[in-house]
mmCIF file of C-alpha atoms and ligand atoms in Angstrom:
data_model
loop_
_atom_site.group_PDB
_atom_site.id
_atom_site.type_symbol
_atom_site.label_atom_id
_atom_site.label_comp_id
_atom_site.label_asym_id
_atom_site.label_seq_id
_atom_site.Cartn_x
_atom_site.Cartn_y
_atom_site.Cartn_z
ATOM 1 C CA ARG A 1 136.625 -24.106 44.608
ATOM 2 C CA LEU A 2 132.873 -24.494 44.774
ATOM 3 C CA SER A 3 132.456 -26.842 47.749
ATOM 4 C CA LEU A 4 131.000 -27.465 51.172
ATOM 5 C CA ALA A 5 131.678 -30.114 53.814
ATOM 6 C CA TYR A 6 130.387 -30.895 57.284
ATOM 7 C CA ARG A 7 130.073 -33.737 59.744
ATOM 8 C CA THR A 8 126.717 -34.887 61.082
ATOM 9 C CA ALA A 9 126.119 -35.634 64.756
ATOM 10 C CA LYS A 10 126.528 -39.351 63.999
ATOM 11 C CA GLY A 11 129.910 -38.801 62.410
ATOM 12 C CA VAL A 12 129.034 -38.994 58.715
ATOM 13 C CA THR A 13 131.049 -36.590 56.557
ATOM 14 C CA VAL A 14 128.829 -34.937 53.944
ATOM 15 C CA SER A 15 130.326 -32.905 51.129
ATOM 16 C CA VAL A 16 129.028 -31.150 48.027
ATOM 17 C CA TYR A 17 131.354 -30.139 45.234
ATOM 18 C CA LEU A 18 131.953 -29.565 41.551
ATOM 19 C CA GLY A 19 133.593 -32.480 39.780
ATOM 20 C CA ASP A 20 133.422 -35.427 37.423
ATOM 21 C CA ILE A 21 132.001 -38.321 39.434
ATOM 22 C CA THR A 22 133.875 -40.896 37.358
ATOM 23 C CA ARG A 23 137.108 -39.783 39.057
ATOM 24 C CA GLU A 24 135.921 -40.381 42.619
ATOM 25 C CA ASP A 25 137.623 -43.028 44.752
ATOM 26 C CA THR A 26 134.700 -43.869 47.053
ATOM 27 C CA ASP A 27 133.653 -47.520 47.510
ATOM 28 C CA VAL A 28 130.482 -46.823 45.525
ATOM 29 C CA ILE A 29 129.504 -44.303 42.893
ATOM 30 C CA VAL A 30 125.884 -43.846 41.910
ATOM 31 C CA ASN A 31 124.667 -43.651 38.334
ATOM 32 C CA ALA A 32 121.484 -41.803 37.306
ATOM 33 C CA SER A 33 120.204 -44.527 35.004
ATOM 34 C CA ASP A 34 117.188 -45.205 32.829
ATOM 35 C CA SER A 35 115.048 -48.243 33.575
ATOM 36 C CA LYS A 36 116.710 -50.329 30.835
ATOM 37 C CA LEU A 37 120.247 -49.508 31.976
ATOM 38 C CA ARG A 38 121.174 -48.086 28.578
ATOM 39 C CA HIS A 39 124.067 -45.876 29.514
ATOM 40 C CA GLY A 40 123.848 -43.464 26.599
ATOM 41 C CA GLY A 41 124.048 -39.866 27.747
ATOM 42 C CA GLY A 42 124.434 -37.674 30.794
ATOM 43 C CA VAL A 43 126.236 -39.070 33.795
ATOM 44 C CA ALA A 44 125.446 -42.653 32.660
ATOM 45 C CA GLY A 45 127.287 -42.080 29.374
ATOM 46 C CA ALA A 46 130.265 -40.586 31.203
ATOM 47 C CA ILE A 47 130.420 -43.548 33.634
ATOM 48 C CA SER A 48 130.107 -46.060 30.811
ATOM 49 C CA VAL A 49 132.878 -44.422 28.774
ATOM 50 C CA ALA A 50 135.263 -43.945 31.688
ATOM 51 C CA GLY A 51 134.549 -47.358 33.236
ATOM 52 C CA GLY A 52 134.871 -49.395 30.058
ATOM 53 C CA ARG A 53 132.622 -51.885 28.272
ATOM 54 C CA GLU A 54 132.268 -54.166 31.263
ATOM 55 C CA ILE A 55 129.724 -51.832 32.867
ATOM 56 C CA GLN A 56 127.290 -51.886 29.937
ATOM 57 C CA ARG A 57 127.846 -55.628 29.513
ATOM 58 C CA GLU A 58 126.972 -56.370 33.150
ATOM 59 C CA SER A 59 124.016 -54.000 32.941
ATOM 60 C CA THR A 60 122.590 -55.632 29.824
ATOM 61 C CA GLU A 61 122.999 -59.047 31.434
ATOM 62 C CA TYR A 62 121.159 -57.819 34.531
ATOM 63 C CA ILE A 63 118.210 -56.625 32.422
ATOM 64 C CA GLN A 64 118.114 -59.890 30.461
ATOM 65 C CA GLN A 65 117.888 -61.863 33.693
ATOM 66 C CA ASN A 66 115.687 -59.588 35.790
ATOM 67 C CA GLY A 67 113.770 -57.349 33.404
ATOM 68 C CA GLU A 68 113.565 -53.584 33.481
ATOM 69 C CA LEU A 69 113.937 -51.653 36.688
ATOM 70 C CA ARG A 70 110.929 -49.715 37.936
ATOM 71 C CA VAL A 71 111.086 -45.990 38.530
ATOM 72 C CA GLY A 72 112.723 -45.666 41.928
ATOM 73 C CA GLY A 73 114.487 -49.011 41.461
ATOM 74 C CA ILE A 74 118.160 -49.823 41.948
ATOM 75 C CA CYS A 75 120.709 -52.518 41.134
ATOM 76 C CA HIS A 76 124.483 -52.710 41.072
ATOM 77 C CA THR A 77 127.387 -53.692 38.853
ATOM 78 C CA THR A 78 131.135 -53.662 39.406
ATOM 79 C CA GLY A 79 132.973 -50.419 38.793
ATOM 80 C CA GLY A 80 134.768 -51.714 35.696
ATOM 81 C CA ARG A 81 137.949 -49.680 35.297
ATOM 82 C CA LEU A 82 136.796 -46.993 37.733
ATOM 83 C CA LYS A 83 138.331 -46.650 41.190
ATOM 84 C CA CYS A 84 135.088 -47.557 42.953
ATOM 85 C CA ARG A 85 134.260 -51.183 43.826
ATOM 86 C CA HIS A 86 130.629 -50.915 42.786
ATOM 87 C CA ILE A 87 128.257 -48.752 40.832
ATOM 88 C CA ILE A 88 124.671 -48.449 42.029
ATOM 89 C CA HIS A 89 122.375 -47.763 39.089
ATOM 90 C CA ALA A 90 119.378 -45.771 40.282
ATOM 91 C CA VAL A 91 116.315 -44.854 38.222
ATOM 92 C CA GLY A 92 115.060 -41.419 39.184
ATOM 93 C CA PRO A 93 111.602 -40.048 38.369
ATOM 94 C CA VAL A 94 111.160 -38.105 35.117
ATOM 95 C CA TRP A 95 109.812 -34.694 36.060
ATOM 96 C CA GLY A 96 106.333 -34.294 34.580
ATOM 97 C CA ARG A 97 105.870 -37.816 33.238
ATOM 98 C CA ARG A 98 103.173 -40.249 34.432
ATOM 99 C CA GLY A 99 102.345 -38.139 37.437
ATOM 100 C CA HIS A 100 105.977 -37.973 38.516
ATOM 101 C CA TYR A 101 105.877 -34.288 39.157
ATOM 102 C CA SER A 102 105.275 -32.168 42.212
ATOM 103 C CA ARG A 103 104.936 -34.150 45.411
ATOM 104 C CA HIS A 104 104.857 -37.592 43.885
ATOM 105 C CA GLY A 105 108.113 -37.137 41.977
ATOM 106 C CA ILE A 106 109.786 -35.629 45.000
ATOM 107 C CA GLU A 107 108.762 -38.505 47.272
ATOM 108 C CA THR A 108 109.894 -41.039 44.659
ATOM 109 C CA LEU A 109 113.325 -39.402 44.612
ATOM 110 C CA TYR A 110 113.409 -39.193 48.413
ATOM 111 C CA LYS A 111 112.698 -42.910 48.825
ATOM 112 C CA LEU A 112 115.159 -43.753 46.061
ATOM 113 C CA LEU A 113 117.950 -41.855 47.835
ATOM 114 C CA LEU A 114 117.295 -43.628 51.149
ATOM 115 C CA ASP A 115 117.263 -46.971 49.319
ATOM 116 C CA VAL A 116 120.573 -46.124 47.628
ATOM 117 C CA PHE A 117 122.282 -45.265 50.929
ATOM 118 C CA GLU A 118 120.896 -48.345 52.682
ATOM 119 C CA TYR A 119 121.816 -50.627 49.791
ATOM 120 C CA ALA A 120 125.363 -49.245 49.699
ATOM 121 C CA ALA A 121 125.788 -49.776 53.434
ATOM 122 C CA ASP A 122 123.893 -53.037 53.984
ATOM 123 C CA VAL A 123 124.271 -54.986 50.734
ATOM 124 C CA LEU A 124 127.584 -53.667 49.402
ATOM 125 C CA LYS A 125 129.164 -53.001 52.845
ATOM 126 C CA ALA A 126 130.419 -49.657 51.570
ATOM 127 C CA LYS A 127 131.832 -46.952 53.813
ATOM 128 C CA SER A 128 131.844 -44.152 51.244
ATOM 129 C CA ILE A 129 129.623 -43.152 48.359
ATOM 130 C CA SER A 130 129.567 -40.479 45.617
ATOM 131 C CA ILE A 131 126.259 -39.474 44.083
ATOM 132 C CA PRO A 132 125.225 -36.980 41.360
ATOM 133 C CA ALA A 133 122.056 -34.869 41.329
ATOM 134 C CA ILE A 134 119.781 -37.681 40.125
ATOM 135 C CA SER A 135 116.752 -36.525 38.062
ATOM 136 C CA SER A 136 118.039 -32.937 37.686
ATOM 137 C CA GLY A 137 119.614 -33.409 34.240
ATOM 138 C CA ILE A 138 117.822 -35.051 31.314
ATOM 139 C CA TYR A 139 114.938 -35.995 33.673
ATOM 140 C CA GLY A 140 114.264 -32.315 34.297
ATOM 141 C CA MET A 141 113.583 -31.918 38.032
ATOM 142 C CA PRO A 142 114.082 -28.284 39.091
ATOM 143 C CA LEU A 143 117.439 -27.924 40.858
ATOM 144 C CA ASP A 144 116.097 -26.343 44.039
ATOM 145 C CA LEU A 145 113.588 -29.177 44.542
ATOM 146 C CA CYS A 146 116.205 -31.799 43.775
ATOM 147 C CA ALA A 147 118.641 -30.180 46.223
ATOM 148 C CA HIS A 148 115.990 -29.936 48.936
ATOM 149 C CA THR A 149 115.056 -33.592 48.472
ATOM 150 C CA PHE A 150 118.704 -34.663 48.683
ATOM 151 C CA HIS A 151 119.132 -32.582 51.815
ATOM 152 C CA ARG A 152 116.149 -34.222 53.520
ATOM 153 C CA ALA A 153 117.308 -37.711 52.565
ATOM 154 C CA VAL A 154 120.934 -37.155 53.567
ATOM 155 C CA GLU A 155 119.844 -35.714 56.917
ATOM 156 C CA ALA A 156 117.411 -38.553 57.589
ATOM 157 C CA PHE A 157 119.939 -41.231 56.691
ATOM 158 C CA SER A 158 123.062 -39.751 58.214
ATOM 159 C CA ASN A 159 121.376 -39.019 61.536
ATOM 160 C CA SER A 160 119.980 -42.520 61.972
ATOM 161 C CA ASP A 161 121.810 -45.017 64.181
ATOM 162 C CA ASP A 162 124.467 -47.228 62.739
ATOM 163 C CA THR A 163 124.385 -45.954 59.176
ATOM 164 C CA GLY A 164 127.370 -48.013 58.031
ATOM 165 C CA LEU A 165 128.450 -45.192 55.735
ATOM 166 C CA THR A 166 131.004 -42.680 56.979
ATOM 167 C CA GLU A 167 131.151 -40.486 53.904
ATOM 168 C CA ILE A 168 128.585 -39.143 51.437
ATOM 169 C CA ARG A 169 129.880 -37.020 48.561
ATOM 170 C CA ILE A 170 127.461 -35.174 46.304
ATOM 171 C CA VAL A 171 129.517 -34.611 43.179
ATOM 172 C CA ASN A 172 128.200 -32.843 40.123
ATOM 173 C CA ILE A 173 129.748 -31.580 36.920
ATOM 174 C CA ASP A 174 127.282 -28.734 36.514
ATOM 175 C CA ALA A 175 128.112 -25.508 38.379
ATOM 176 C CA ASP A 176 124.462 -24.403 38.573
ATOM 177 C CA ALA A 177 123.537 -27.684 40.224
ATOM 178 C CA VAL A 178 126.397 -27.432 42.710
ATOM 179 C CA GLY A 179 125.411 -23.844 43.477
ATOM 180 C CA ALA A 180 121.815 -24.865 44.167
ATOM 181 C CA PHE A 181 122.953 -27.723 46.421
ATOM 182 C CA ILE A 182 125.366 -25.568 48.396
ATOM 183 C CA LEU A 183 122.668 -22.966 48.894
ATOM 184 C CA GLU A 184 120.273 -25.641 50.133
ATOM 185 C CA PHE A 185 122.753 -27.439 52.398
ATOM 186 C CA CYS A 186 124.112 -24.193 53.866
ATOM 187 C CA GLY A 187 120.812 -22.418 54.143
ATOM 188 C CA ALA A 188 118.978 -25.097 56.068
ATOM 189 C CA GLY A 189 122.004 -26.840 57.592
HETATM 190 P P1 LIG B 1 118.842 -37.744 34.951
HETATM 191 O O1 LIG B 1 118.384 -38.399 33.690
HETATM 192 O O2 LIG B 1 118.533 -38.538 36.186
HETATM 193 O O3 LIG B 1 118.397 -36.327 35.049
HETATM 194 P P2 LIG B 1 121.511 -36.983 34.008
HETATM 195 O O4 LIG B 1 122.610 -37.922 33.681
HETATM 196 O O5 LIG B 1 120.924 -36.216 32.891
HETATM 197 O O6 LIG B 1 120.441 -37.825 34.837
HETATM 198 O O7 LIG B 1 122.004 -35.928 35.073
HETATM 199 C C1 LIG B 1 122.043 -36.099 36.446
HETATM 200 C C2 LIG B 1 123.010 -35.067 37.002
HETATM 201 O O8 LIG B 1 124.341 -35.511 36.773
HETATM 202 C C3 LIG B 1 122.909 -33.686 36.343
HETATM 203 O O9 LIG B 1 122.906 -32.695 37.355
HETATM 204 C C4 LIG B 1 124.162 -33.594 35.482
HETATM 205 O O10 LIG B 1 124.640 -32.264 35.377
HETATM 206 C C5 LIG B 1 125.127 -34.448 36.280
HETATM 207 N N1 LIG B 1 126.268 -35.010 35.549
HETATM 208 C C6 LIG B 1 126.386 -35.318 34.231
HETATM 209 N N2 LIG B 1 127.593 -35.854 33.972
HETATM 210 C C7 LIG B 1 128.273 -35.896 35.153
HETATM 211 C C8 LIG B 1 129.580 -36.328 35.563
HETATM 212 N N3 LIG B 1 130.443 -36.863 34.701
HETATM 213 N N4 LIG B 1 129.913 -36.197 36.871
HETATM 214 C C9 LIG B 1 129.053 -35.679 37.767
HETATM 215 N N5 LIG B 1 127.827 -35.257 37.453
HETATM 216 C C10 LIG B 1 127.427 -35.355 36.164
#
């Protein structure tokens, strides 16, 4: 099985593996969303189908009350029928659009990932989280850059004091993405 797992010095278990994120039993799963929370395709479509109508209903209500999310923005809904308690919807940068390429896009993703981990721990009081390779699918970020950005963010977060989270799972349905992440996390780990 294509997978990797290790424990950081602060006791956070980090794993990377091939799988369908909708089946994960962590407290939180993360959705790679668009800014209007329209869960049509990609991982958002899969989460919306597996989790039931409640997820899109809550999402639409959120947008009606608060307006669109910005790029790099996050919000949460319940997990609907999924095993997780909450879903964090996170809007990644589109590679190549409105200057969101090269360093700017990478830093937007980096900050987004730190925000996601902090939000899960501090706002949702989660201990465990599953996250897909945000921005690497329809949004087109090259896999090696996405993997490197995840690695930096996971290291920064999981080596800070009192993270709150004890487990971070990077779960992706695409074997090429998982391969790129394992290479990155092994190579520099
Ligand atoms: P984005 O628009 O942010 O690029 P996508 O939904 O297109 O988001 O893809 C993000 C990542 O999620 C991609 O690497 C894609 O292969 C992966 N993915 C798609 N469906 C699933 C799923 N059911 N479980 C885990 N990962 C998935």
